[in-house]
PDB file of C-alpha atoms in Angstrom:
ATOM      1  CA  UNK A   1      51.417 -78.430  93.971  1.00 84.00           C
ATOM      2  CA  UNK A   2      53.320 -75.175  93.605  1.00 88.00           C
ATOM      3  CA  UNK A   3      53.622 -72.415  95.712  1.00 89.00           C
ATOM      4  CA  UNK A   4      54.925 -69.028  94.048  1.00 89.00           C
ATOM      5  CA  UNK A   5      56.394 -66.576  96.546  1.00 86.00           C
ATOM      6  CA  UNK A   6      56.303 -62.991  94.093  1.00 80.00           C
ATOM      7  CA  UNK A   7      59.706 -62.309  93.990  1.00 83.00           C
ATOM      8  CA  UNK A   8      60.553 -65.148  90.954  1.00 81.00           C
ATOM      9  CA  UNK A   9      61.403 -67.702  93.155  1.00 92.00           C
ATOM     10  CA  UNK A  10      58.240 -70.786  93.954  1.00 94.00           C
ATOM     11  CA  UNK A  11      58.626 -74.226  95.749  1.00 95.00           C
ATOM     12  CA  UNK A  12      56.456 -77.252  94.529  1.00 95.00           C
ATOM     13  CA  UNK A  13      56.148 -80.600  95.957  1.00 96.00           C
ATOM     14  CA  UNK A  14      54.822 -83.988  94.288  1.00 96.00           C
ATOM     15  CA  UNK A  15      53.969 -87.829  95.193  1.00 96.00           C
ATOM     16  CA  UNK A  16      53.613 -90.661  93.016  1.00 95.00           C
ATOM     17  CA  UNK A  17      53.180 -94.688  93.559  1.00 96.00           C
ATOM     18  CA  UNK A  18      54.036 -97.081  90.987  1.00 93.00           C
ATOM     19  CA  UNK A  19      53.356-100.897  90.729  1.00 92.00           C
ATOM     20  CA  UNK A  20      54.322-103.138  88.844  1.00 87.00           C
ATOM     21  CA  UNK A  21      55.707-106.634  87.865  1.00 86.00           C
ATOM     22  CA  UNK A  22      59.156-106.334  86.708  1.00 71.00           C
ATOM     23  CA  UNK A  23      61.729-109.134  85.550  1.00 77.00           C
ATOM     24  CA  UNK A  24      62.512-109.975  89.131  1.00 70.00           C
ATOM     25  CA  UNK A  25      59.162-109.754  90.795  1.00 77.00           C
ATOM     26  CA  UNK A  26      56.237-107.686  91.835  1.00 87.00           C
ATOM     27  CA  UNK A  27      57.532-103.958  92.516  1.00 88.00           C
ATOM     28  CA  UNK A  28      55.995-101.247  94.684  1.00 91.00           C
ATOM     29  CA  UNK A  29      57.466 -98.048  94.096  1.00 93.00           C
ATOM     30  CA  UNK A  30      56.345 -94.448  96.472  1.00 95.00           C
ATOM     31  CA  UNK A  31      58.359 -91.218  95.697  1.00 96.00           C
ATOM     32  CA  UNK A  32      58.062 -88.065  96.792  1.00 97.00           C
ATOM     33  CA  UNK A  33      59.993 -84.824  96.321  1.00 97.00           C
ATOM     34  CA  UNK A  34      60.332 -80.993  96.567  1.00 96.00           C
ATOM     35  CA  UNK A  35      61.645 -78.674  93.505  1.00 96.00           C
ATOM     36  CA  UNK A  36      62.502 -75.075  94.369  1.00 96.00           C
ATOM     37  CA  UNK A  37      62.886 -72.356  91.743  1.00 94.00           C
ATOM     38  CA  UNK A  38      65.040 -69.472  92.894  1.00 93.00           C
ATOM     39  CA  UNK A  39      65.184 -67.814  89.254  1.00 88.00           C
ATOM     40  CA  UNK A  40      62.904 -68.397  86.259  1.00 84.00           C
ATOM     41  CA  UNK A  41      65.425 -71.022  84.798  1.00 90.00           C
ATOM     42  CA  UNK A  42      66.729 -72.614  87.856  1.00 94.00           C
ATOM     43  CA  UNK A  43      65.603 -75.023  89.413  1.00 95.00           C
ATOM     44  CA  UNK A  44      66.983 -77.152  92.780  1.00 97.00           C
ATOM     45  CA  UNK A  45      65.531 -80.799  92.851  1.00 97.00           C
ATOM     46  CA  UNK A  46      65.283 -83.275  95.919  1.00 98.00           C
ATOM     47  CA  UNK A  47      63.150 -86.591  95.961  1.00 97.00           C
ATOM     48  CA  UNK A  48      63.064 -89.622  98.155  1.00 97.00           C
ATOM     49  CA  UNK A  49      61.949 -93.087  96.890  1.00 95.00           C
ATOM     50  CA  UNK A  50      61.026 -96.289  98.325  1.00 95.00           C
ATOM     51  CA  UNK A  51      61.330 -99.689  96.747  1.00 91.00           C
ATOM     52  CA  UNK A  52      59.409-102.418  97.930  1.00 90.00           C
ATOM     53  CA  UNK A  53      60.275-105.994  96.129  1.00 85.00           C
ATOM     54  CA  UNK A  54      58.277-108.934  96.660  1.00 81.00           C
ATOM     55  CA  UNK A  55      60.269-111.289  99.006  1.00 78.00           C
ATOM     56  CA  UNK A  56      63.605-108.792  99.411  1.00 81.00           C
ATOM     57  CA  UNK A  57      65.143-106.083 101.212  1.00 85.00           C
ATOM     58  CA  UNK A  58      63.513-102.690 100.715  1.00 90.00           C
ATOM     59  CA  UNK A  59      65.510-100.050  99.105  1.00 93.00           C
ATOM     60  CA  UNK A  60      65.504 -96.229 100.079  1.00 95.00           C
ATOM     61  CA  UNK A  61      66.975 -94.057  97.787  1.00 95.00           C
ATOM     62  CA  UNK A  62      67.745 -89.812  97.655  1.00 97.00           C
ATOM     63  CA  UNK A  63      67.878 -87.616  94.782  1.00 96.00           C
ATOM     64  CA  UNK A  64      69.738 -84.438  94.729  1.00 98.00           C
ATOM     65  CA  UNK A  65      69.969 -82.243  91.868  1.00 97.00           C
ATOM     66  CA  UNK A  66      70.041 -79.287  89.705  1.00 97.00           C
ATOM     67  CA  UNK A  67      69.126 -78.069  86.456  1.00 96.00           C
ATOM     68  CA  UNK A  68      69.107 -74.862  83.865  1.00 95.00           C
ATOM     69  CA  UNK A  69      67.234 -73.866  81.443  1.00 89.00           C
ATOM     70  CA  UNK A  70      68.693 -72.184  78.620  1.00 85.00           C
TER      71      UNK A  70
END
């Protein structure tokens, strides 16, 4: 979902779940995130994801980045 705040800039958010059976076993992947857009071709990105292996340690992992369009 995206919210757009009138002055060029918006904030949107997303989810997603994966599953499936890699090389080294059964996989459960959840990831969610926020992107904010503080000019038309900017955009600052942040996502958390959490990794769920059959039989092992689960893994958290954090996302930071940016990007330009030009």
């Amino acid at each position: 979902y995206t919210f757009s705040f009138g002055n060029g800039t918006s904030l949107g958010f997303f989810g997603r779940y994966n599953q499936y059976d890699a090389a080294r076993g059964e996989l459960e992947q959840w990831d969610t995130g926020l992107n904010f857009w503080p000019a038309d071709n900017v955009v600052l990105k942040l996502d958390y994801s959490r990794l769920d292996r059959a039989g092992a340690n689960s893994e958290d992992v954090i996302n930071v980045g940016v990007g330009y369009q030009f």
